[in-house]
Structures are given as C-alpha cells and as structure tokens.
XYZ file of C-alpha atoms in Angstrom:
735
model
C 32.524 -1.209 46.151
C 35.948 -1.241 44.539
C 36.902 0.703 41.402
C 38.913 -2.183 40.064
C 35.874 -4.461 40.381
C 34.858 -3.212 36.914
C 38.038 -4.805 35.297
C 38.436 -8.649 35.751
C 42.322 -8.363 35.606
C 42.504 -5.726 38.160
C 44.089 -6.161 41.531
C 41.244 -7.442 43.884
C 40.587 -5.357 46.937
C 39.668 -6.789 50.376
C 35.999 -7.213 50.860
C 33.672 -8.337 53.510
C 31.472 -10.285 50.856
C 32.028 -11.464 47.426
C 30.482 -9.814 44.187
C 27.010 -10.730 43.540
C 25.969 -12.577 40.256
C 23.266 -10.415 39.044
C 22.521 -12.638 36.434
C 21.734 -15.444 38.841
C 19.610 -12.998 40.870
C 17.735 -12.453 37.699
C 16.879 -16.144 37.367
C 15.912 -16.231 41.189
C 13.642 -13.339 40.787
C 11.359 -15.035 38.178
C 11.117 -18.487 40.096
C 7.903 -17.508 41.713
C 6.536 -16.938 45.033
C 8.381 -17.728 48.531
C 6.897 -18.447 51.785
C 5.423 -15.429 53.665
C 7.993 -15.661 56.562
C 10.914 -15.618 54.161
C 12.589 -12.954 51.820
C 12.933 -13.733 48.357
C 16.420 -15.009 47.613
C 16.981 -12.080 45.253
C 16.520 -9.599 47.746
C 18.220 -11.418 50.506
C 21.488 -10.038 49.557
C 20.423 -6.505 49.927
C 19.098 -7.315 53.160
C 22.307 -8.847 54.539
C 24.241 -5.670 53.321
C 21.349 -3.452 54.693
C 21.496 -5.225 58.216
C 25.415 -4.990 58.365
C 24.899 -1.172 58.750
C 21.505 -0.987 60.295
C 20.995 -4.278 62.401
C 17.484 -3.134 63.795
C 16.219 -2.248 60.176
C 12.535 -3.309 59.448
C 12.839 -5.210 56.080
C 9.265 -5.769 55.549
C 9.037 -2.604 53.459
C 11.820 -3.899 51.431
C 10.273 -6.845 50.825
C 7.016 -5.305 49.642
C 8.919 -2.808 47.521
C 10.733 -5.769 45.740
C 7.298 -7.649 44.991
C 5.855 -4.527 43.448
C 9.128 -3.808 41.486
C 9.487 -7.549 40.201
C 6.081 -7.901 39.257
C 5.925 -4.459 37.537
C 9.085 -5.014 35.503
C 8.343 -8.675 34.668
C 8.816 -9.488 31.025
C 11.026 -6.522 30.534
C 15.014 -7.333 29.416
C 17.774 -4.998 29.451
C 19.946 -4.624 26.468
C 22.467 -6.972 28.061
C 19.795 -9.677 28.039
C 19.241 -9.773 31.802
C 15.915 -9.423 33.286
C 15.292 -6.016 34.091
C 14.567 -6.429 37.796
C 18.529 -6.852 38.115
C 19.030 -3.236 37.435
C 16.984 -1.969 40.379
C 18.442 -4.762 42.497
C 21.884 -3.801 41.556
C 21.521 -0.150 42.295
C 19.720 -0.986 45.676
C 22.770 -3.309 46.637
C 25.222 -0.680 45.702
C 23.444 1.729 48.185
C 22.926 -0.886 50.845
C 26.793 -1.620 50.850
C 27.382 2.089 51.249
C 25.277 2.103 54.269
C 21.977 3.877 52.944
C 19.122 3.862 55.264
C 15.741 1.848 54.547
C 13.830 4.614 52.831
C 16.513 5.261 50.397
C 16.697 1.599 49.386
C 12.819 1.263 49.121
C 12.892 4.158 46.747
C 15.967 2.691 44.943
C 13.977 -0.559 44.264
C 11.128 1.481 42.791
C 12.940 4.094 40.889
C 12.288 2.754 37.500
C 8.673 1.777 37.976
C 6.932 4.878 37.496
C 9.048 5.643 34.436
C 9.034 2.131 32.967
C 5.866 0.483 34.080
C 1.989 1.231 34.651
C 2.815 2.090 38.347
C 1.915 5.624 39.411
C 3.434 7.963 41.757
C -0.040 8.096 43.728
C 0.249 4.215 44.032
C 3.794 4.275 45.481
C 2.563 7.252 47.861
C -0.282 5.161 49.020
C 1.885 1.908 49.614
C 5.186 3.311 50.885
C 4.475 6.895 52.179
C 5.098 10.405 50.902
C 8.815 10.221 51.415
C 9.467 7.283 49.013
C 6.899 8.900 46.653
C 9.123 12.166 46.709
C 12.417 10.180 46.138
C 10.843 7.980 43.100
C 9.502 11.023 41.477
C 12.836 12.855 41.985
C 14.804 10.229 40.389
C 12.181 9.580 37.530
C 12.629 13.348 36.540
C 16.092 12.449 35.827
C 15.861 9.347 33.590
C 16.189 11.371 30.380
C 19.668 12.328 30.973
C 20.930 9.820 28.570
C 18.714 10.674 25.719
C 20.738 13.311 23.727
C 23.121 15.895 24.377
C 20.200 18.588 23.852
C 18.386 17.469 26.862
C 21.015 17.427 29.281
C 21.115 21.097 30.374
C 17.668 21.055 31.423
C 17.685 17.598 32.865
C 20.500 18.391 35.033
C 18.919 21.586 36.101
C 16.014 19.346 37.211
C 18.600 17.046 38.912
C 19.763 20.031 41.047
C 16.455 21.045 42.244
C 15.439 17.490 43.157
C 18.785 16.997 44.986
C 18.627 20.356 46.651
C 15.299 19.273 48.502
C 16.693 15.742 49.229
C 20.269 14.706 48.575
C 19.073 11.157 48.644
C 17.760 11.442 44.974
C 21.279 12.209 43.926
C 22.598 9.272 45.983
C 20.046 6.774 43.956
C 21.074 8.567 40.648
C 24.978 7.981 41.384
C 24.319 4.292 41.961
C 21.998 4.187 38.933
C 24.609 5.491 36.500
C 27.328 3.327 38.165
C 25.498 0.285 37.402
C 24.599 1.497 33.779
C 28.279 2.353 33.388
C 29.274 -1.254 34.440
C 26.956 -2.608 31.677
C 27.664 0.113 28.884
C 29.603 -2.307 26.665
C 26.320 -3.516 25.121
C 25.869 0.049 23.737
C 27.366 1.683 20.474
C 30.778 3.094 20.724
C 29.643 6.613 20.326
C 26.866 6.446 22.925
C 29.452 4.889 25.264
C 31.711 7.802 24.730
C 28.717 10.496 25.195
C 27.673 8.964 28.355
C 30.960 8.708 29.751
C 31.857 12.429 28.952
C 28.757 13.531 30.937
C 29.627 11.034 33.569
C 33.175 12.527 33.835
C 32.227 16.275 33.421
C 29.206 16.237 36.001
C 28.431 13.220 37.670
C 31.897 12.375 38.940
C 32.157 15.882 40.257
C 28.893 15.598 42.068
C 29.813 12.381 43.619
C 33.193 14.008 44.806
C 31.240 16.945 46.215
C 28.670 14.643 47.834
C 31.750 12.654 49.554
C 30.808 9.558 47.863
C 34.096 8.362 47.062
C 33.313 4.702 46.634
C 30.984 5.668 43.611
C 33.442 8.366 42.327
C 36.585 6.094 42.243
C 34.815 3.330 40.288
C 32.991 5.784 37.922
C 36.403 7.414 37.240
C 37.858 4.146 36.211
C 35.011 3.122 34.107
C 35.057 6.396 32.448
C 38.841 6.102 31.984
C 38.480 2.695 30.113
C 36.124 4.208 27.559
C 37.618 7.493 26.796
C 41.295 6.466 27.196
C 41.447 2.839 26.464
C 45.170 3.012 25.771
C 46.104 4.627 29.074
C 43.772 2.489 30.631
C 45.461 -0.564 29.322
C 48.939 0.790 30.294
C 47.792 1.422 33.754
C 46.201 -2.022 34.161
C 49.439 -3.543 32.924
C 51.513 -1.493 35.512
C 49.166 -2.683 38.310
C 49.245 -6.272 37.215
C 52.956 -6.061 36.911
C 53.234 -4.760 40.625
C 51.494 -7.584 42.141
C 54.482 -10.048 41.825
C 57.305 -10.144 44.047
C 57.606 -8.661 47.682
C 55.460 -5.705 48.439
C 57.470 -2.750 50.078
C 54.159 -1.471 51.642
C 53.733 -4.674 53.623
C 57.162 -4.507 55.474
C 56.182 -0.887 56.265
C 52.746 -1.866 57.556
C 54.118 -4.337 59.863
C 56.528 -1.877 61.180
C 53.755 0.721 61.751
C 51.687 -2.027 63.467
C 54.538 -2.992 65.902
C 55.096 0.972 66.461
C 51.587 1.513 67.610
C 51.172 -1.766 69.555
C 54.383 -0.833 71.645
C 52.858 2.755 72.212
C 49.739 1.179 73.483
C 47.677 2.617 70.512
C 44.637 0.276 69.474
C 44.805 0.604 65.586
C 44.008 -1.347 62.346
C 46.627 -0.999 59.551
C 45.529 -1.684 56.225
C 47.043 -1.410 52.698
C 44.628 0.456 50.636
C 45.425 -0.136 46.824
C 45.036 2.902 44.607
C 42.418 2.719 41.826
C 43.235 3.083 38.217
C 42.919 6.491 37.698
C 44.879 7.453 40.915
C 47.851 5.286 39.601
C 47.569 7.007 36.361
C 47.616 10.620 38.060
C 50.503 9.492 40.197
C 52.644 8.424 36.930
C 51.637 11.654 35.199
C 52.887 13.691 38.356
C 56.116 11.901 39.014
C 57.180 10.058 35.888
C 58.440 6.759 36.982
C 56.235 5.074 39.545
C 57.987 3.895 42.872
C 57.024 0.361 44.268
C 55.094 2.171 46.995
C 52.941 4.293 44.597
C 50.333 1.483 43.965
C 48.863 1.811 47.319
C 48.717 3.604 50.693
C 48.656 2.763 54.367
C 45.169 3.331 55.951
C 45.332 3.381 59.708
C 42.030 3.457 61.588
C 41.492 4.177 65.211
C 38.479 4.854 67.414
C 38.672 8.515 68.551
C 39.899 11.659 67.061
C 42.589 12.216 69.662
C 43.860 8.713 68.563
C 44.528 9.977 64.993
C 47.094 12.541 66.342
C 48.585 10.111 68.703
C 49.280 7.895 65.695
C 50.654 10.809 63.805
C 52.913 11.611 66.530
C 54.274 8.120 66.897
C 54.872 7.806 63.132
C 56.634 11.182 62.959
C 58.827 10.129 65.857
C 59.791 6.643 64.881
C 59.880 7.189 61.091
C 61.339 9.967 59.079
C 58.245 11.979 57.943
C 58.253 13.801 54.485
C 56.859 17.083 56.064
C 55.555 18.403 52.681
C 53.082 15.527 52.533
C 51.349 16.482 55.756
C 47.832 17.814 55.559
C 45.202 18.159 58.252
C 41.656 17.408 57.095
C 40.466 16.746 60.527
C 40.979 20.268 62.026
C 39.929 21.763 58.566
C 37.490 19.321 56.873
C 37.163 19.244 52.975
C 33.855 20.811 51.714
C 32.614 17.358 51.114
C 32.565 16.126 54.632
C 36.042 14.394 54.200
C 38.296 14.131 57.160
C 41.673 12.331 57.669
C 45.300 13.110 58.333
C 47.538 12.705 55.502
C 51.308 12.110 55.846
C 54.217 10.069 54.516
C 56.922 8.499 55.907
C 60.228 6.676 55.040
C 60.408 3.047 55.520
C 63.177 0.391 55.573
C 65.353 0.949 52.560
C 64.475 4.517 51.776
C 60.820 3.408 50.825
C 58.359 6.137 50.903
C 54.933 5.000 51.944
C 51.634 7.626 52.274
C 49.703 7.205 55.189
C 45.911 8.032 55.873
C 45.077 8.395 59.533
C 41.300 8.601 60.327
C 38.562 7.044 62.720
C 36.245 4.382 61.525
C 33.379 6.832 61.593
C 35.527 9.099 59.314
C 36.357 6.258 56.969
C 32.664 5.394 56.682
C 31.887 8.954 55.719
C 35.004 9.229 53.331
C 33.770 6.139 51.425
C 29.947 6.806 51.381
C 29.596 10.627 52.095
C 26.050 11.723 52.471
C 24.938 8.349 51.998
C 26.584 7.341 55.367
C 24.588 10.094 57.250
C 21.581 7.972 57.429
C 18.175 9.975 56.826
C 19.141 13.705 57.012
C 15.753 14.756 57.456
C 14.520 12.494 60.313
C 13.815 14.615 63.420
C 15.776 13.247 66.480
C 15.187 14.595 69.934
C 19.082 14.901 70.371
C 19.866 16.431 67.134
C 21.246 19.865 67.532
C 19.411 22.876 65.913
C 22.195 24.887 64.092
C 21.833 28.472 62.820
C 19.846 28.286 59.376
C 22.101 30.776 58.044
C 25.397 28.894 58.734
C 26.281 27.495 55.172
C 27.446 24.149 56.964
C 24.668 23.995 59.506
C 23.345 20.927 57.075
C 26.095 18.697 56.107
C 23.959 17.076 53.640
C 23.181 20.294 51.815
C 26.646 22.111 52.046
C 27.219 25.667 50.810
C 28.129 24.816 47.200
C 24.912 22.971 46.824
C 22.987 25.729 48.157
C 24.742 28.375 45.839
C 24.046 25.967 42.730
C 20.316 26.014 43.675
C 20.111 29.651 44.213
C 21.730 30.588 40.501
C 19.945 27.912 38.695
C 16.728 29.796 39.104
C 18.257 32.815 37.523
C 20.026 31.036 34.601
C 17.217 31.085 32.208
C 19.390 30.236 29.020
C 20.079 26.219 29.339
C 23.353 26.853 27.675
C 24.494 29.381 30.245
C 23.235 27.070 33.133
C 24.984 23.968 31.494
C 28.458 25.895 30.929
C 28.383 27.458 34.326
C 27.424 24.204 35.965
C 30.475 22.660 34.580
C 32.859 25.309 35.422
C 31.624 25.378 39.019
C 31.872 21.783 39.529
C 35.447 21.768 38.172
C 36.300 23.884 41.196
C 37.821 21.196 43.503
C 38.480 23.426 46.598
C 36.457 25.510 48.896
C 37.193 28.203 51.238
C 35.261 29.655 54.389
C 35.281 33.471 54.867
C 33.838 35.092 57.963
C 31.350 37.787 58.056
C 31.459 40.547 60.648
C 28.321 39.026 62.367
C 30.509 35.808 63.029
C 28.456 33.954 60.379
C 30.158 32.214 57.400
C 30.247 32.339 53.788
C 31.607 28.867 51.688
C 33.046 29.979 48.486
C 35.087 28.224 45.749
C 38.739 28.818 45.879
C 39.843 31.793 44.091
C 36.701 33.636 44.960
C 36.888 37.598 45.281
C 35.073 40.146 47.244
C 32.741 40.267 44.170
C 31.734 36.695 44.944
C 31.357 37.246 48.461
C 29.124 40.396 47.931
C 26.726 38.331 45.858
C 26.928 35.314 48.302
C 25.840 37.551 51.264
C 23.686 40.260 49.720
C 22.313 38.838 46.443
C 21.054 41.344 44.049
C 21.854 44.117 46.736
C 25.414 43.698 45.898
C 24.893 45.569 42.795
C 25.490 48.599 44.989
C 28.818 47.281 46.522
C 31.529 49.714 46.465
C 34.209 47.970 48.164
C 35.172 45.915 51.145
C 37.405 45.456 54.260
C 39.140 42.271 54.242
C 40.471 41.444 57.776
C 39.822 44.996 58.713
C 41.745 46.772 55.865
C 40.273 48.457 52.717
C 40.250 46.266 49.608
C 39.053 46.484 46.203
C 36.109 44.121 45.069
C 38.645 42.284 42.772
C 40.652 41.294 45.867
C 40.979 37.241 45.962
C 39.969 35.829 49.479
C 41.614 33.213 51.300
C 40.413 30.744 53.725
C 39.568 32.062 57.090
C 39.383 35.884 55.915
C 37.025 38.077 57.554
C 35.119 40.074 55.007
C 32.850 43.184 55.432
C 31.155 44.210 52.307
C 30.563 48.205 51.913
C 27.250 48.953 50.168
C 26.371 52.414 48.617
C 23.329 54.251 49.774
C 22.383 54.812 46.148
C 20.529 51.602 45.430
C 20.189 52.682 41.691
C 23.922 52.076 41.100
C 24.973 48.949 39.421
C 28.060 46.651 38.794
C 30.694 47.581 36.228
C 31.459 44.949 33.348
C 34.571 44.184 34.620
C 33.234 42.554 37.686
C 32.776 39.610 35.500
C 36.419 39.274 35.456
C 36.573 38.822 39.071
C 33.530 36.667 39.670
C 34.036 32.935 40.119
C 30.714 31.933 41.377
C 27.651 31.363 38.964
C 25.568 33.478 41.199
C 27.575 36.484 40.816
C 28.150 36.062 37.156
C 24.398 35.575 36.325
C 23.492 38.568 38.610
C 25.966 40.866 37.016
C 25.236 39.729 33.468
C 21.549 40.239 34.070
C 21.917 43.643 35.455
C 24.092 44.533 32.517
C 21.945 43.181 29.855
C 18.844 45.245 31.615
C 20.897 48.303 31.668
C 23.005 48.698 28.366
C 23.541 52.534 29.162
C 26.034 51.272 31.734
C 28.377 50.714 28.733
C 29.488 53.840 27.244
C 28.593 54.998 23.749
C 31.733 54.188 22.215
C 31.870 50.614 24.020
C 33.859 51.950 26.879
C 34.007 49.749 29.854
C 35.766 49.979 32.957
C 39.077 48.305 34.053
C 38.701 44.756 35.749
C 41.607 45.218 38.250
C 39.788 48.331 39.673
C 35.962 47.807 40.157
C 35.640 51.587 40.867
C 36.375 52.220 37.143
C 39.275 54.211 38.111
C 41.116 54.850 34.697
C 41.029 57.298 32.123
C 37.202 56.651 32.151
C 36.447 57.520 35.756
C 38.041 58.309 39.160
C 40.977 56.651 40.668
C 40.791 53.336 42.873
C 39.583 53.594 46.392
C 37.755 51.170 48.577
C 35.727 49.978 45.649
C 33.982 50.897 42.449
C 32.749 54.353 44.011
C 35.017 54.088 47.300
C 34.047 53.973 50.826
C 32.669 57.454 51.743
C 34.064 57.194 55.458
C 37.624 56.606 54.281
C 37.634 59.253 51.580
C 39.530 62.605 52.419
C 38.633 66.076 50.831
C 41.707 68.126 49.806
C 42.972 70.711 52.241
C 41.548 74.162 52.038
C 42.930 76.215 49.317
C 44.348 73.107 47.521
C 43.426 71.819 44.298
C 39.754 70.954 43.788
C 39.077 67.219 42.366
C 38.612 66.932 38.772
C 35.858 64.514 39.157
C 33.910 63.587 42.252
C 34.190 60.033 43.640
C 32.147 57.444 41.825
C 31.340 59.399 38.788
C 32.397 58.039 35.364
C 33.696 60.183 32.373
C 33.936 58.731 28.948
C 36.841 60.332 27.428
C 39.183 58.271 25.414
C 42.789 57.255 26.339
C 44.697 59.926 24.566
C 48.066 59.367 23.443
C 47.828 55.478 23.249
C 48.111 53.539 20.064
C 47.187 49.824 20.177
C 47.539 47.076 17.365
C 44.437 45.744 15.866
C 41.064 46.739 14.905
C 40.007 50.379 15.919
C 38.568 49.966 19.328
C 37.811 52.365 22.362
C 41.032 52.281 24.669
C 41.723 53.604 27.923
C 44.308 53.774 30.541
C 44.103 51.143 33.459
C 43.484 52.330 36.703
C 45.199 49.737 38.496
C 48.677 50.835 37.463
C 47.824 54.295 35.840
C 50.282 53.969 33.000
C 52.066 57.210 31.922
C 54.828 58.095 29.236
C 57.382 56.581 28.960
C 56.106 53.442 30.647
C 56.365 50.333 28.796
C 52.636 49.427 28.145
C 50.513 46.415 26.839
C 46.756 46.389 25.800
C 44.236 43.790 27.220
C 41.038 43.318 25.157
C 38.175 43.243 27.735
C 34.361 42.548 27.172
C 32.614 45.051 24.887
C 35.825 45.064 22.436
C 37.465 48.011 24.454
C 41.209 47.678 25.147
C 42.610 48.598 28.547
C 46.291 49.753 28.716
C 48.257 48.666 31.281
C 51.967 48.996 32.457
C 53.808 45.679 31.260
C 54.679 44.882 34.913
C 51.030 45.150 36.240
C 49.825 42.149 37.988
C 46.587 42.624 36.234
C 48.347 41.495 32.974
C 49.582 38.352 34.507
C 45.929 37.443 35.652
C 44.445 38.265 32.433
C 47.125 35.897 30.597
C 46.223 33.064 33.068
C 42.477 33.328 32.215
C 43.337 33.169 28.354
C 43.398 36.884 27.538
C 46.058 37.337 24.925
C 47.606 40.792 25.247
C 47.893 43.151 22.217
C 50.689 45.498 21.443
C 50.370 49.154 22.636
C 52.698 52.030 22.635
C 52.678 55.814 23.437
C 51.729 58.116 20.270
C 54.658 60.120 20.581
C 56.672 56.889 19.925
C 55.312 57.078 16.335
C 56.747 60.660 16.019
C 53.556 62.323 17.248
C 53.616 65.153 19.659
C 50.594 64.196 21.574
C 51.735 64.815 25.267
C 48.236 65.741 26.862
C 47.650 65.598 30.673
C 47.712 62.142 32.151
C 46.253 60.662 35.343
C 48.542 58.581 37.783
C 47.990 56.881 41.223
C 50.664 57.356 43.609
C 51.170 55.779 47.182
C 52.717 57.742 49.930
C 54.017 55.830 53.093
C 54.692 57.831 56.025
C 54.671 58.287 59.727
C 51.660 59.733 61.304
C 51.853 63.329 62.618
C 49.646 66.580 62.631
C 49.168 68.352 59.507
C 50.609 65.630 57.318
C 47.591 65.557 54.980
C 47.603 69.099 54.479
C 51.350 69.285 53.688
C 50.995 66.637 51.206
C 48.165 68.109 49.371
C 50.153 71.615 49.247
C 52.981 69.722 47.847
C 50.697 68.263 44.937
C 49.144 71.619 44.579
C 52.530 73.440 43.911
C 53.461 70.780 41.360
C 50.228 71.922 39.529
C 48.491 68.397 39.701
C 44.923 68.254 40.682
C 43.783 65.425 42.937
C 40.978 63.499 41.499
C 40.662 61.038 44.742
C 42.487 60.524 47.998
C 42.384 57.674 50.342
C 43.848 57.585 53.845
C 44.133 54.109 55.209
C 43.729 53.685 59.151
C 47.009 54.327 60.982
C 48.954 51.027 61.700
C 52.047 50.966 64.018
C 52.164 54.677 63.731
C 52.500 54.319 59.989
C 49.887 55.690 57.360
C 49.209 54.978 53.896
C 47.863 57.595 51.582
C 46.884 57.011 47.858
C 46.254 59.686 45.526
C 45.020 59.671 42.153
C 46.330 62.815 40.264
C 45.732 64.541 37.032
C 48.896 65.975 35.673
C 49.078 68.405 32.803
C 52.229 66.460 31.319
C 53.636 63.222 32.077
C 57.103 64.686 32.165
C 56.338 66.326 35.455
C 55.994 63.212 37.269
C 59.255 62.680 38.777
C 59.383 66.256 40.154
C 56.042 65.603 41.681
C 57.281 62.402 43.333
C 60.518 64.191 44.870
C 58.344 67.036 46.161
C 56.172 64.364 48.027
C 58.953 62.604 49.336
C 60.495 65.794 50.725
C 57.320 66.301 52.808
C 58.384 65.816 56.777
C 57.332 62.272 57.867
C 56.969 60.742 54.174
C 59.614 57.896 53.738
C 58.457 56.621 50.469
C 56.406 57.580 47.288
C 55.663 54.997 44.650
C 53.685 54.326 41.680
C 50.534 52.022 42.462
C 51.196 48.422 41.071
C 47.768 47.164 42.060
C 44.349 48.432 43.009
C 44.486 51.065 45.612
C 43.756 50.040 49.201
C 44.242 46.505 48.823
C 46.918 46.699 51.495
C-alpha cells in the first residue's frame, strides 16, 4: 500500500508481497469453473492477504461472494479495457492488505453488484446476511459521487449518514476511490481534475480522520500528480536523484540498531521513505532538502514501555533535536494515531527524524479503523464504556458524531457542503473536560460557544457565560486541550444567541444552530441592523450592558452597587439600541456602535470592523479583537471621533475599567463611592473570586464626558488596597 506505487519511476518501498497484476486476474476470472475444494486463482491473492492478518478466517463466504460478483459482472468492461470484475477484486485486495475483517471483504466484493447488475439487496441479504446487506447498501448510496458537482453535497451527506452507522462503509468507499484514482488516466483531463479536487477536499481528510494513512498517502500522491503535474515531476526527479550514492539514513539506522542491541532492547529499525507529497511539503518548509529528508527511521518494539526505553537510549547516545519531540502515545491524535516523534543528530551532523511505536500502533497508524476488525462484534471481554464519552467507540470518534449531528440540521446542501469542507480542514482536535468528569472533543480553536452547543444542543441558546478552569470567561474564550469548562445557562429559556456568536463558532453544530435561531427570530437584530460585539457575547457595547460572565452575565457573580451609590443605567442582560454617537466611519452609511471588549473613548485611536448585518463595530486600534478579525479576513475600515472633524459632540461615553486590589472589608463600597463621586453611573459590576488575597473588579461605567476618565481612574487608584486600575483590553472576566 505504498503511495509511490502509483508512479513507476518512484522509489520502491519494502513489501511483503509483489504488486498484483490485475489484468492477469481479469483473464483468470473468466477461465471458467474450478474444483470445489479450491479457491479461484483470481481470489486466492485476496485470501492470502486476508489470512496474513486473520489466520483463522473462514474463506468460504469470500468464495461465494466472488462467484456471485464474477457471474453478475461477466461481460462488463471498465473504461480501461479490463474486465469489470478486476475493480471489486482490486478494492477487496486493498482492504485485505490493510487487515479488514471477512465481512468487510465480502461486502467489498459485492459493492457494485446492486448498482450495476440485476442482483438485488434482498438477494445479498438472503445469501450473506443482514450485515453484508447493510454495507453493500451503504456503499451503493455513494456511487453517484462522481456524476457531476451538483450531486456532491447530497451524496456526501448520505456518505456521512452511512459511515456514522458503520465506518466500514467509508473504508470500502476509500478503497474504491483509490483504485479508481489509480486508473483515472483513461478519463478526460477535466473530469480527472474534478474528481481529484473532490478527493483532495473531502475524501483525503476523511481518510486522515479515520486514521487510514496507507490510503491517504497514496491518494495524496495521485491527486498531486493530476492537480500539480509540474510540482509532482520536480519531486519525482528529486527522489530519483536521492537514490544514488550513499544513504546517510542507513548509517544512522545501523548506529541505532547497535545502540538498542547493546541496551538489551529488542527492536526492528527500518528506513521509511517519505511519499511524494511529504517530500514536497518538507521542501516548501525548509527550502533546500537535506540528504536525510527523503525518509525517516521507524523503530518498532513490542510494548508501550519499550517505546520510552528506546527514546531514552536515543536521547542519551545521540544529540536530540528537542524541538522535534512529540508524544502521541500519552496524547493520541484524534484519528487513533500513536507514536513517539523525535529527531537525533547522527555522524557528520546529519539529522534524522525517528518514529517510535509498537507493532500494534504501527498497524493502526497504517490502517486506522480498518485495523480494528469488526467494531460492532460483541465480545465477552469487550469493556463497556460510558455511552456519553466522546472517545468510547474509537471507530466513531467525536468529530464523526458531531458531523452526523449537524448534518441533520443543515437543510441547505450548499451550507452543508461548505461547512463539511471547513470542518474537515481542521487537522487537530482538543479534549476539554466537563465538570461531571466527562469529555467533549472539539476542533482546535474552538470557543466556549462551541462547547456550549456540543454539550447542550439547542439549550445553549440560553448560555450566558462560562467558567474555564474555575474562572469566569466570556463565550468567545478560545479553549485549550485539557481545559475544564462549565457552561452557565440563563433561567429564561426564551433568550437567544447574539449574531456575533457566529464569529466565535468553529463547529458546524454551533454555527448551524445559531444561524437557525437568528433566521427564526429576525427581531433579534435591531431595527437599524444593530448587532452585538463579537468579542463580547454579552452584547456589552453602546448597544447594551458591559461584559460580564457572558452575554447576560452570571447572576451569582454580579454585584449590586452599594447603598446610596449610583444606580445602574441598564440592568444586566438588556440591550439598548442607541447608536454610537461621536464616531465617524468611512464607507457606506451603516449603523455603528462602540465595542464592548475595549470600550473606546476619545481620544483613543480607533478602527471599525464590519460585522454581519452590515453594522460597524468601533474598536481601539490595539484591541485583540481587531487582530482576530484580520486573521479571519475581516478588513478594517477607517474610523475617527467626530470632534476630529471639527464637531463638538462630546456626549457621554461608556467605558470598562478593571481594578486590581488586595482583599479587605468595605473595599467594594469604597470603590463604588469613588465612582459615584466622579459622577459616573455603574452599568454593571463583576467581582471575581479572590485569588491569593487579590481581587479583580470589572466595572462598566457611563461617563457624562470622556474628558473625565483620567480623573476617575486616579480616584479609583487612591482607594486603599487598590494597586492598579486599567482600561479593559479584552472581554471582561476572561481572567
């Protein structure tokens, strides 16, 4: 299953058996009956590959499946001129070499019979059982994927539905696509390019997520050759040129073998050539390739503990490249991949990348879910995991469960297709913990918004904030692997999300749920198109109250002003619709408002960001939200205060201040008194739990004039125990 096998000029990989001549198999398949006690020669290669992984497998069902497939497809020819039976044979051989179990191979032999012959699903079920029938039906639903771009979204939706119920359907489809890609040269160039693009955008990421690296790498190289023939030829020439002369990796491999043998560690040390796309990526990353960049060392051992023993010996006897070390055994990738990655400096300064894994890990790294056998067979020793654990069933990981959930809500095929491709482009996944100890699997870069919808579904519409690792956080907070997150829900279930939640949602489930609610509740957007600041889910800007724990703030963390102090100008969770007075932005006439994340006031340097609905949010130039918007392609627009144009509008402004202090009695009362003395009204106040005798207070204040801000901050700093007062640079309560 080498990626280089698709190119006759490529460097051959080490193989346990030679490449099968499918043209010869096609001729053998038509030679007529064979004795009852022997397998047909055409299927014997599949049987040999299958028995290599499953020595006790019953081959009788494969024999019967082959006979039905051959007789059904007899007389049919592929566009390449081969008998059609060579295609299901090739697909089945691919899966057999990966270690697929007998039921998968049986369905693979029959996967085109219902689509292209007179065989019915009922006949398949009667002869081979309901399990094979289901797999054949699932693959049959996917067969129209190549018949025009307009059919792709709905076809891939069906693919996900079928895959979600049994991942073996996807395994067969991936092997089917691989063989079709191998023989794609008989088609017109434009059709080759279209199929290659779909393979690149959807099937290769799916192969990656299912952990089937052997299929993924060869598909990558085949797509590379079609979509970038010049780059492919350059890479082929580089690989061919590297085969001559002395291989520096061989010398390092010999040294590693000697080192491990002297340490008493039983290990197999192999040189693993990089496939074409891998070499191409390394070349783009480093510029000029090193002699050792054309391959990596693979060290295979028996037990997990041996992996770390090998690592210790290598880092002791060789100079390690510390920045290259990664431990995917303690923290496996979302696609089941486990391995230790490191790099060491060999003789003469040559740097070699090293992969260390057990034989079992290697099998899973190559074949992914295919190597797990029948994931749905009930075994007495199989542990029963918690059904709510995202990773309880490794053959249906969290990302796949999420895709299945949101595809039911994505009624628009175009939305489904766009979101599918965006989700598959996420190549890393994080795990966050709920307060009950269960886990949520989310794509890297996911926020509290995504966690809310992953945990609560549509109930997340009422989410008002979160605690991340015990500290209050806004819903826009980006989560990290290992975080503990507690979502805070409002008692009022009639409340809904702000349009700006879409700016923080990374998962399809969250985006589709939010968009659906906003479509059903157009009144959520103000009469002038006003929406709420993306960096503050609370909507805390000139259109609503200041940031707190979330869009409406956590009630248990809100603090009322002291008796006799100023009363709030707006209650927590309300949304006013006033415009952002005093700000001028370039471009078409659009509603504007001041951002609640950084609460700009004159004479701050400001910039505008166009948000959904056409409104413009005005931020301070140094606000982190501006950088985030730039990263996702939101171009800023020029903005300035009106008095810079000669106007005299110095109306009141709203600002968020953070006071850092040491805890003491009556501190809150003294601070609110200082604020009242400065003639400022408290819109909202949040006091975080004390940490090491230190307390953080966050106040959103309404000032009659921005010119009074410096005096207000000085007055707050003069309160005993307060050691710093600053303008908020990010949503309040993020910690």
